Structure formats: C-alpha cells, structure tokens
Coordinates of C-alpha atoms (C1' of nucleotides) in Angstrom, one line a residue:
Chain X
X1 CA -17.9 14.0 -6.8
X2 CA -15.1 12.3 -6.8
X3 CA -12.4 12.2 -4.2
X4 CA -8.9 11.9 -5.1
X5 CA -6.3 10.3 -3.4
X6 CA -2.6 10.3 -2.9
X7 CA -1.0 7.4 -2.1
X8 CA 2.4 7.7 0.8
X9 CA 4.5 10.1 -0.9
X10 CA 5.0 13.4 -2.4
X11 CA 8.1 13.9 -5.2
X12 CA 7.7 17.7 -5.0
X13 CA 5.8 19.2 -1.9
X14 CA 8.6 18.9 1.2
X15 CA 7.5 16.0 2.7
X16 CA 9.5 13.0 3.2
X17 CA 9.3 9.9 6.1
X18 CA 11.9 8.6 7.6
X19 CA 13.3 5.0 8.4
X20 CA 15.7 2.8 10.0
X21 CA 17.3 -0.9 9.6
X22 CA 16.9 -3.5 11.8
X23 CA 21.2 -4.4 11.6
X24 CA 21.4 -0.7 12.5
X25 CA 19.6 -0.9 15.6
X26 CA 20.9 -4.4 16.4
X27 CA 24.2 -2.2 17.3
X28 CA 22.4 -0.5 19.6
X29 CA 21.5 -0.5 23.7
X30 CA 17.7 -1.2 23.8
X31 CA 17.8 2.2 25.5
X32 CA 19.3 3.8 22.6
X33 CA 17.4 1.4 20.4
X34 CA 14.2 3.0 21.4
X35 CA 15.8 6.8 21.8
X36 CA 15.9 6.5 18.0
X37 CA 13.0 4.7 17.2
X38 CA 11.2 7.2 19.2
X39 CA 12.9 9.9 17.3
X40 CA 11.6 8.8 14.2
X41 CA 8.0 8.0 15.2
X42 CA 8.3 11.6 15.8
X43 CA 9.4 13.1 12.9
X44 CA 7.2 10.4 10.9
X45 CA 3.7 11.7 13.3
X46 CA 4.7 15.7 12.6
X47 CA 5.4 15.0 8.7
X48 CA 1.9 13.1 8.8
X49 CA 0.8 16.3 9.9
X50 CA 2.5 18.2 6.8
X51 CA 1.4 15.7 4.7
X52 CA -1.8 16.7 5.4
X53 CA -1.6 19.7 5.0
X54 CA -0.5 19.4 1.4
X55 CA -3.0 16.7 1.0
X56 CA -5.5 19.3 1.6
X57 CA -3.8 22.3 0.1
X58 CA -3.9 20.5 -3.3
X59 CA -7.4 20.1 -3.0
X60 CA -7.3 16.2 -2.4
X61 CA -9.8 14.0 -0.4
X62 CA -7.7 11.0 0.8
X63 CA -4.6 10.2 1.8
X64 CA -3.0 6.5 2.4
X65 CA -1.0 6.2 5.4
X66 CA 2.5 4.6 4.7
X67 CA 2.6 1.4 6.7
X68 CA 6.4 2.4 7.5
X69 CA 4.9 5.1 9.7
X70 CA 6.3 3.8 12.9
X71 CA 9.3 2.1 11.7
X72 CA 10.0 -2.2 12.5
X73 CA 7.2 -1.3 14.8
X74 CA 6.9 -5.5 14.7
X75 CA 10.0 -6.6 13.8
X76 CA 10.7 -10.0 16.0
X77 CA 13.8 -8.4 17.2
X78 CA 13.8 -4.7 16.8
X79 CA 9.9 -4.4 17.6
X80 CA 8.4 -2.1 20.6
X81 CA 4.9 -1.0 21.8
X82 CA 4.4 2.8 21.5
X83 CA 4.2 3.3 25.4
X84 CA 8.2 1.9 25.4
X85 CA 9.2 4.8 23.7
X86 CA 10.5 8.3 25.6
X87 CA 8.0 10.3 23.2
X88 CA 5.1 8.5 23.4
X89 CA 3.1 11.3 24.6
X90 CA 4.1 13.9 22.3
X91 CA 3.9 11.3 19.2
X92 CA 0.4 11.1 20.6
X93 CA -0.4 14.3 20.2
X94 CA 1.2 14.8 16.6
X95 CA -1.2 11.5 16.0
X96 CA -3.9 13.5 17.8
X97 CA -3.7 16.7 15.7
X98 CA -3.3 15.0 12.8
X99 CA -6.6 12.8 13.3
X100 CA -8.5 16.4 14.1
X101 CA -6.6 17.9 11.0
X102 CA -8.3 14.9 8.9
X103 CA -11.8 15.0 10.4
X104 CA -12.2 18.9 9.5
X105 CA -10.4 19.1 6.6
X106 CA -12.7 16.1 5.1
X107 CA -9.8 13.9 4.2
X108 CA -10.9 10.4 4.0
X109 CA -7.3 8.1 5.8
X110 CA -6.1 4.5 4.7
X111 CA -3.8 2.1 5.2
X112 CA -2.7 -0.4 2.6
X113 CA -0.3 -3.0 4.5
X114 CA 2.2 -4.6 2.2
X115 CA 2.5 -8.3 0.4
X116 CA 3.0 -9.8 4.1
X117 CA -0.1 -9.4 5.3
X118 CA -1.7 -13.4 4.5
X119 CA -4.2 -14.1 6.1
X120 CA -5.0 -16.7 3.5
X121 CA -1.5 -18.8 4.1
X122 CA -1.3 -22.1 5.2
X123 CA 2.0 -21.6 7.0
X124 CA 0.7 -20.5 10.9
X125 CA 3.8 -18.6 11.6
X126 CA 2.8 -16.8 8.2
X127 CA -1.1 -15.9 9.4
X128 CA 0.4 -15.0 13.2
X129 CA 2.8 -12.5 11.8
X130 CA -0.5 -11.4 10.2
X131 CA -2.6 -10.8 12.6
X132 CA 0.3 -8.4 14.5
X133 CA 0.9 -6.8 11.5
X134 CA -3.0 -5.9 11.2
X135 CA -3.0 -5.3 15.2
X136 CA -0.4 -3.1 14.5
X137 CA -2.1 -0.9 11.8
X138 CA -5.6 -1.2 14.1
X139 CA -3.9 0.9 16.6
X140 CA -2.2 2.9 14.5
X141 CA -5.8 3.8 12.5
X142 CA -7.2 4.2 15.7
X143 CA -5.0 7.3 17.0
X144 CA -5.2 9.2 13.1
X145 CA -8.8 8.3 12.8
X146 CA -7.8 6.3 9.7
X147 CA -11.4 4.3 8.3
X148 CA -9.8 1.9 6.3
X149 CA -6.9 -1.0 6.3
X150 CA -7.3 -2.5 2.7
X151 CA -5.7 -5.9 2.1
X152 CA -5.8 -8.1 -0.3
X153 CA -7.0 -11.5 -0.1
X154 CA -3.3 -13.6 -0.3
X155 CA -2.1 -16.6 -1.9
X156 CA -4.0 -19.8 -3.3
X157 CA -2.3 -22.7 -2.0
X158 CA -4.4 -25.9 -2.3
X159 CA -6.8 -23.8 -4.3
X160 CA -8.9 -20.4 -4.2
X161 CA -11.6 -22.6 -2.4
X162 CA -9.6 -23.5 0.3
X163 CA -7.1 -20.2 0.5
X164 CA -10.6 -18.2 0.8
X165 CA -11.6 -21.1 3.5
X166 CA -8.2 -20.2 5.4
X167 CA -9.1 -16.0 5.0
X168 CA -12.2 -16.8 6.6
X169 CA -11.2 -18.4 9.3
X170 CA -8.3 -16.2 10.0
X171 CA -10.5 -12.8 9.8
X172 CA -12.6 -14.0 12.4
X173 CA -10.3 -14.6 14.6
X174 CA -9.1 -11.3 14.5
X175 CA -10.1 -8.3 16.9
X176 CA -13.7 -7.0 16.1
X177 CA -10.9 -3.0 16.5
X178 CA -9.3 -4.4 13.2
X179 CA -12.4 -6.2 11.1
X180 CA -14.7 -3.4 11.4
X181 CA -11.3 -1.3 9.6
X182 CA -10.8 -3.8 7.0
X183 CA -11.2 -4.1 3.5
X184 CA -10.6 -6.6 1.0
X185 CA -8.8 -5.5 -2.8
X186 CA -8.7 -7.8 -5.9
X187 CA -5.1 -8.4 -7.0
X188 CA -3.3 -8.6 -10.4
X189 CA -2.9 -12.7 -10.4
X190 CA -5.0 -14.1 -8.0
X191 CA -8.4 -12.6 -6.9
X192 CA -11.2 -11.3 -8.9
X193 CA -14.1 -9.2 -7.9
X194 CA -16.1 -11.9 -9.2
X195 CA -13.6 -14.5 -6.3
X196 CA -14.4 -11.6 -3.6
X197 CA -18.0 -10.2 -3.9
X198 CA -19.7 -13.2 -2.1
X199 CA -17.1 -13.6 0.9
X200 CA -16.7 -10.0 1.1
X201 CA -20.8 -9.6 1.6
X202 CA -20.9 -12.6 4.1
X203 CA -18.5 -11.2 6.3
X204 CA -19.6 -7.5 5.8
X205 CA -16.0 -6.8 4.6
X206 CA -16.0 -3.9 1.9
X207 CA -14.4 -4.5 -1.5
X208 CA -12.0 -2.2 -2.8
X209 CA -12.1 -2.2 -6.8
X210 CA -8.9 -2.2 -8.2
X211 CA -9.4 -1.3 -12.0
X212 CA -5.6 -1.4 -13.2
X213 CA -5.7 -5.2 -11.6
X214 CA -8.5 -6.2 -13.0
X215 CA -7.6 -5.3 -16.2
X216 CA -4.4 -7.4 -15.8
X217 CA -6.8 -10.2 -14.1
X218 CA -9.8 -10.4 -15.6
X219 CA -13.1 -12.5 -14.9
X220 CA -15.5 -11.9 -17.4
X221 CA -17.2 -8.7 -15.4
X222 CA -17.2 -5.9 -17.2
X223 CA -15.6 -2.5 -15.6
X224 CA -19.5 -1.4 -15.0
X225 CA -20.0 -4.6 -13.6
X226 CA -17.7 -4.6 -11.4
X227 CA -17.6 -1.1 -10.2
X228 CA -21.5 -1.9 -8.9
X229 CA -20.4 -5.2 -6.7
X230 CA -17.7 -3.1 -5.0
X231 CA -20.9 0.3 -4.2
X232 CA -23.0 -2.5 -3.4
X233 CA -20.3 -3.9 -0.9
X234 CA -19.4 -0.2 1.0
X235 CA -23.6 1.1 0.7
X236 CA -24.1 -2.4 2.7
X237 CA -22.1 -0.5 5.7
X238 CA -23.2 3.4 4.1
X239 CA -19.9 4.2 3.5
X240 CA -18.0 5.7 0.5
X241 CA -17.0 2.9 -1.9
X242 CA -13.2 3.2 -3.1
X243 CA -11.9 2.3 -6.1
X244 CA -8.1 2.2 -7.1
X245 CA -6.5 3.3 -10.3
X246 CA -2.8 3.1 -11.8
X247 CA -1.7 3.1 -15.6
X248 CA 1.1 0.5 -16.6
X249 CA 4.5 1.1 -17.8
X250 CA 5.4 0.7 -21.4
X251 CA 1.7 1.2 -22.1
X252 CA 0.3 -2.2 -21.9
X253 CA 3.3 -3.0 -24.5
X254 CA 4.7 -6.0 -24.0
X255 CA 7.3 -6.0 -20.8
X256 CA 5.3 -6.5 -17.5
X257 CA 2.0 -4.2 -17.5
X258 CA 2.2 -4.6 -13.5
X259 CA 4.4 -2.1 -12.6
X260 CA 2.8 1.0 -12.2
X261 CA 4.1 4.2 -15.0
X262 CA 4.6 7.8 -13.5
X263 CA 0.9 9.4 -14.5
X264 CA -2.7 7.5 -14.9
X265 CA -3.2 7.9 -18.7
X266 CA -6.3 9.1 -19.4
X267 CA -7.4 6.5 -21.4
X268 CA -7.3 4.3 -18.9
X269 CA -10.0 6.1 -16.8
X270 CA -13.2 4.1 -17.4
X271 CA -16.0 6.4 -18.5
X272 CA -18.3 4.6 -16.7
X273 CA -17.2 6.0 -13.6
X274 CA -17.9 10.1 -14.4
X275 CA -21.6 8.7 -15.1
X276 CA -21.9 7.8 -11.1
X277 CA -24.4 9.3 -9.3
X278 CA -23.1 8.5 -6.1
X279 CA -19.3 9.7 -4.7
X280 CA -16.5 7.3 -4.3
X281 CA -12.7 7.9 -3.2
X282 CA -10.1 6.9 -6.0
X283 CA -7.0 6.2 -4.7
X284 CA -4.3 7.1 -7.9
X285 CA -1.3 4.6 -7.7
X286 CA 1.6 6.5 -9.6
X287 CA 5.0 7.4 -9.8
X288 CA 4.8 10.9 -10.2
X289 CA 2.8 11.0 -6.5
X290 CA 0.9 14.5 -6.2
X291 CA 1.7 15.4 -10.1
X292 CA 0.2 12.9 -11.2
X293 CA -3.3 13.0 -8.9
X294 CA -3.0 16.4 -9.8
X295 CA -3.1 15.6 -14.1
X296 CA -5.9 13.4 -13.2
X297 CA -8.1 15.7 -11.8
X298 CA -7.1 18.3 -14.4
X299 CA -8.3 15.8 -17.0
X300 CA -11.1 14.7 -15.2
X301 CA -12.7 17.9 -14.2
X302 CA -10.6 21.0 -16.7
X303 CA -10.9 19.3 -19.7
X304 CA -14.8 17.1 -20.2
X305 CA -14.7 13.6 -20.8
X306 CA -11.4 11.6 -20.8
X307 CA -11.2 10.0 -24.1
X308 CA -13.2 6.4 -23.5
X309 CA -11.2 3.4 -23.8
X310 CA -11.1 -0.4 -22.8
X311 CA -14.2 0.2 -21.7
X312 CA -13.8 -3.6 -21.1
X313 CA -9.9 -5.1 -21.4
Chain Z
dG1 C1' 30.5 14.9 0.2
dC2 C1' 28.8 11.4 -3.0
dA3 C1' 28.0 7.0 -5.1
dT4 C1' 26.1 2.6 -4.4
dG5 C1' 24.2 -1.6 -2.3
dT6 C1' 20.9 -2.9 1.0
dC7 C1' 16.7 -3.1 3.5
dA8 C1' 12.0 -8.2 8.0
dA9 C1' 8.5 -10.3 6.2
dG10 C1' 5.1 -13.7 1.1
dT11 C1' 3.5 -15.3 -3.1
dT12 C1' 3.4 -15.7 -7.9
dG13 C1' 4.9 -15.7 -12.6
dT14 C1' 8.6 -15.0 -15.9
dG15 C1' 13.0 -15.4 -18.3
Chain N
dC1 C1' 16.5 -21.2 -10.5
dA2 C1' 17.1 -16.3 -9.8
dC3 C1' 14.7 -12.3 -10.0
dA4 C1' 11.0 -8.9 -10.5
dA5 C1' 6.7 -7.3 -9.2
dC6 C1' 3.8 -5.6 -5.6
dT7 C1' 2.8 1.9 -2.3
dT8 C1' 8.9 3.1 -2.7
dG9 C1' 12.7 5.7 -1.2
dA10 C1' 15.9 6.3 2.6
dC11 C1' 19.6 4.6 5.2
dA12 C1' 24.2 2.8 5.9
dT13 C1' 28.5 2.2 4.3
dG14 C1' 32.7 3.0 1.9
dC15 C1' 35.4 5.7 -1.0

DNA sequence: GCATGTCAAGTTGTG
DNA sequence: CACAACTTGACATGC
C-alpha cells in the first residue's frame, strides 16, 4: 500500500496559512508584536486542523507540516518562545487536537525545514542558526506528534569528505528530542544515496529517497537500487520508509529540470515501486498540491500500471 | 479595491 | 556577477 502525501498547501480545498514580515513587526510594541504573532500561531494551529481534515477526507496518508507554521518563530529580532505569547494555551490545544486528529485518522506528519538548515557548513554562525532552527521544529513535532524532520545533508565546502565530517559532528551535538526526528534526503546537486547510505546507517539516521533528485543527480544506482538502501535505512528503526517524488517542468526539455511542474507525470513513476511488498509514504512535490496527489493515485490505483519509463535516467 | 514588489536565513550552478 | 532554484504564497504598500 502506498501512502500518499501532500506536501504544505492546498490550491482548491479552503485552506490557507498565514504569515507576517519581520519590518512589519519591527513597527510594533513587543506587546503588540506578540498580540499578532499569537494571532497567527492561532489561526495557523486551527487551519492545521482543517488541513487535516482534507488530508484525510481525500483519502491521503501524510501530510508535511509547513515550517512557516509559527511564523519568524527564530527570527534574531522578531523571534519568541510559545509560552510568550497571550494564546499559548489555546494554540496548544489546537496543536493538541490536531496531533489526536493525526494519530486516529492514520496520517503519517513531517516537516521538511528549508535550504537554511546546514548542518554541514563551515561558517559556526551558519550551523548555530541550525541547530535553533531544528530545536525549533523538535518542539513543534513534538506537540502535533509529527515522526519526521527530513533535511538534507548541505553544502560541500572543502569537499563531500569533509562537509559530511562537519554533518557529523554537528548532529551529535544536537538534542537526542531532534536526532531521534531526523532524516536525511539526497539533493539535486550535491548528495547521492550512494554519499548518504553509509553515514545515514552509522548514525541510525533514516534516508529519505528523493527520486526526481536523483534523477537530476545521479550516482550510478539504479532506481531499484536505490529505493532498497533507503527500506533498508527506515526497517533498521521498523519504521515506514519514505520516498519523494516530483516531475520537472518543461519535461526534462532543456530549461532547468529542477523546478518542480504542476502534476507528477506518470511516466516518471518508477515501476519498480508498485512491485513492493512492503508500504512506504510518497511524499508528491507539485504545483497543483491536492490535484495533483489526487491524479497520482488515480493513475496509480484506477488505471493498472503507469506506463514504465527511465526505469534508470 | 487591486496591482505589484517584497519577504530572515544558505549554497550551488547557470546565463 | 546577478539571479534562479530549492515546499510557495501571502503580506504590505501604494495607487
């Protein structure tokens, strides 16, 4: 079985997140500051609970948590704890309800914290902002019962070797709250599963298999290949192994096949996958949000066997 | 109202 | 060297 995932957002289903800028709240008392940071941590915890619902309502498994959930939550300037806020105990409870929503309703929760998150850098400011960022989403995944923060691995300064050196170093240091969470992707330009599987079994870290990336960053594994190192990395722990998929724009014409098209095209599925015994969670990365999950899982399970296709590229 | 420019942050590759 | 790409849209501003 497989369980499908949206990723943040919704185009149709009424469901939106809200935000503010940190030059907006720089205007502002701290008092007031917080009054509408609060606001919005509200609104953001009861449309996580909406979200749900429609996440389940569509028949979907998973759900990735938008990292802008509490909003500049560490922003050097803007930044608060939860307990500073006037509705921290309702914005609990919405946190609350949603985490019970989630645990009976079978939907599997993530985060995926943006391009900021390095814990491979060699700038110490750059690993320090890091580590609050992660902190930040370990206490967020805590209250929603989220089971996963998935990062990738970073930059390569001075060299893969080194860089994964740096990771290394940097995850241990970390709280054991956030380690146990974590989860390590390969990327589009940097690392492979081939770069991941060995660190990611020494540290017990699961690997999340990114097909679309490693199409556009290849290492000589084939999809098969590298669909088993990522089970083997998530059976080590018995959990669900999860694997991401996205189609490119322009159709891997020429232009930039990183940027992610509005629906998964169906070549692009890798057959290989509806021949797994086991279940996994697919994540779908597209444009189209819930439209396009939903095409997916009509083609997947309405209409046999995608077409097979770069089985291998 | 509505159009449009702007948002905290890192790293890499392209034109 | 500027800019786009990475989960992306929503907010703030000015007409």
């Amino acid at each position: 079985m497989i369980r499908f995932g949206l990723c943040c957002l919704f185009v149709e289903a009424p469901v939106r997140f809200r935000t503010a800028t940190a030059s907006s709240l720089s205007s502002l008392s701290r008092r007031k500051a917080l009054e509408k940071l609060s606001g919005l941590c509200l609104a953001n915890s009861e449309n996580l609970n909406l979200a749900l619902k429609a996440v389940s309502g569509l028949g979907f498994g998973a759900f990735r948590i938008s990292s802008g959930l509490f909003p500049l939550f560490t922003h050097p300037a803007a930044g608060y704890g939860i307990d500073d806020l006037p509705d921290a105990g309702k914005i609990k409870g919405a946190l609350g309800k949603a985490c019970c929503f989630a645990a009976k309703n079978d939907i599997r929760l993530s985060f995926h914290p943006d391009q900021f998150v390095v814990l491979s850098s060699h700038r110490d400011n750059v690993v320090a902002n890091s580590a609050k960022e992660l902190e930040y989403h370990g206490m967020l995944a805590e209250l929603v019962g989220a089971e996963v923060i998935n990062i990738h691995l970073g930059g390569r300064h001075g060299g893969k070797k080194d860089a994964i050196e740096r990771f290394r170093r940097n995850f241990q240091k970390l709280p054991e709250s956030v380690r146990r969470k974590l989860a390590l992707e390969n990327d589009d330009v940097s690392y492979t599963p081939s770069d991941l599987y060995e660190l990611c079994m020494g540290l017990s870290l699961p690997m999340v298999y990114d097909v679309h990336h490693h199409r556009c960053n290849p290492d000589g594994l084939s999809i098969g290949d590298a669909t088993g190192l990522c089970i083997d990395s998530w059976k080590k722990a018995g959990r669900e192994p999860y694997f991401h998929i996205s189609s490119p724009k322009n159709l891997w014409k020429k232009g930039n096949p990183r940027s992610h098209s509005d629906y998964i095209d169906p070549a692009d599925f890798p057959a290989c996958w509806l021949k797994l015994k086991r279940n996994f969670t697919l994540d779908v990365e597209a444009k189209a949000k819930e439209l396009a999950v939903l095409r997916l899982m009509k083609g997947i399970h309405g209409h046999g066997e995608p077409r097979a296709g770069r089985e291998n590229k």
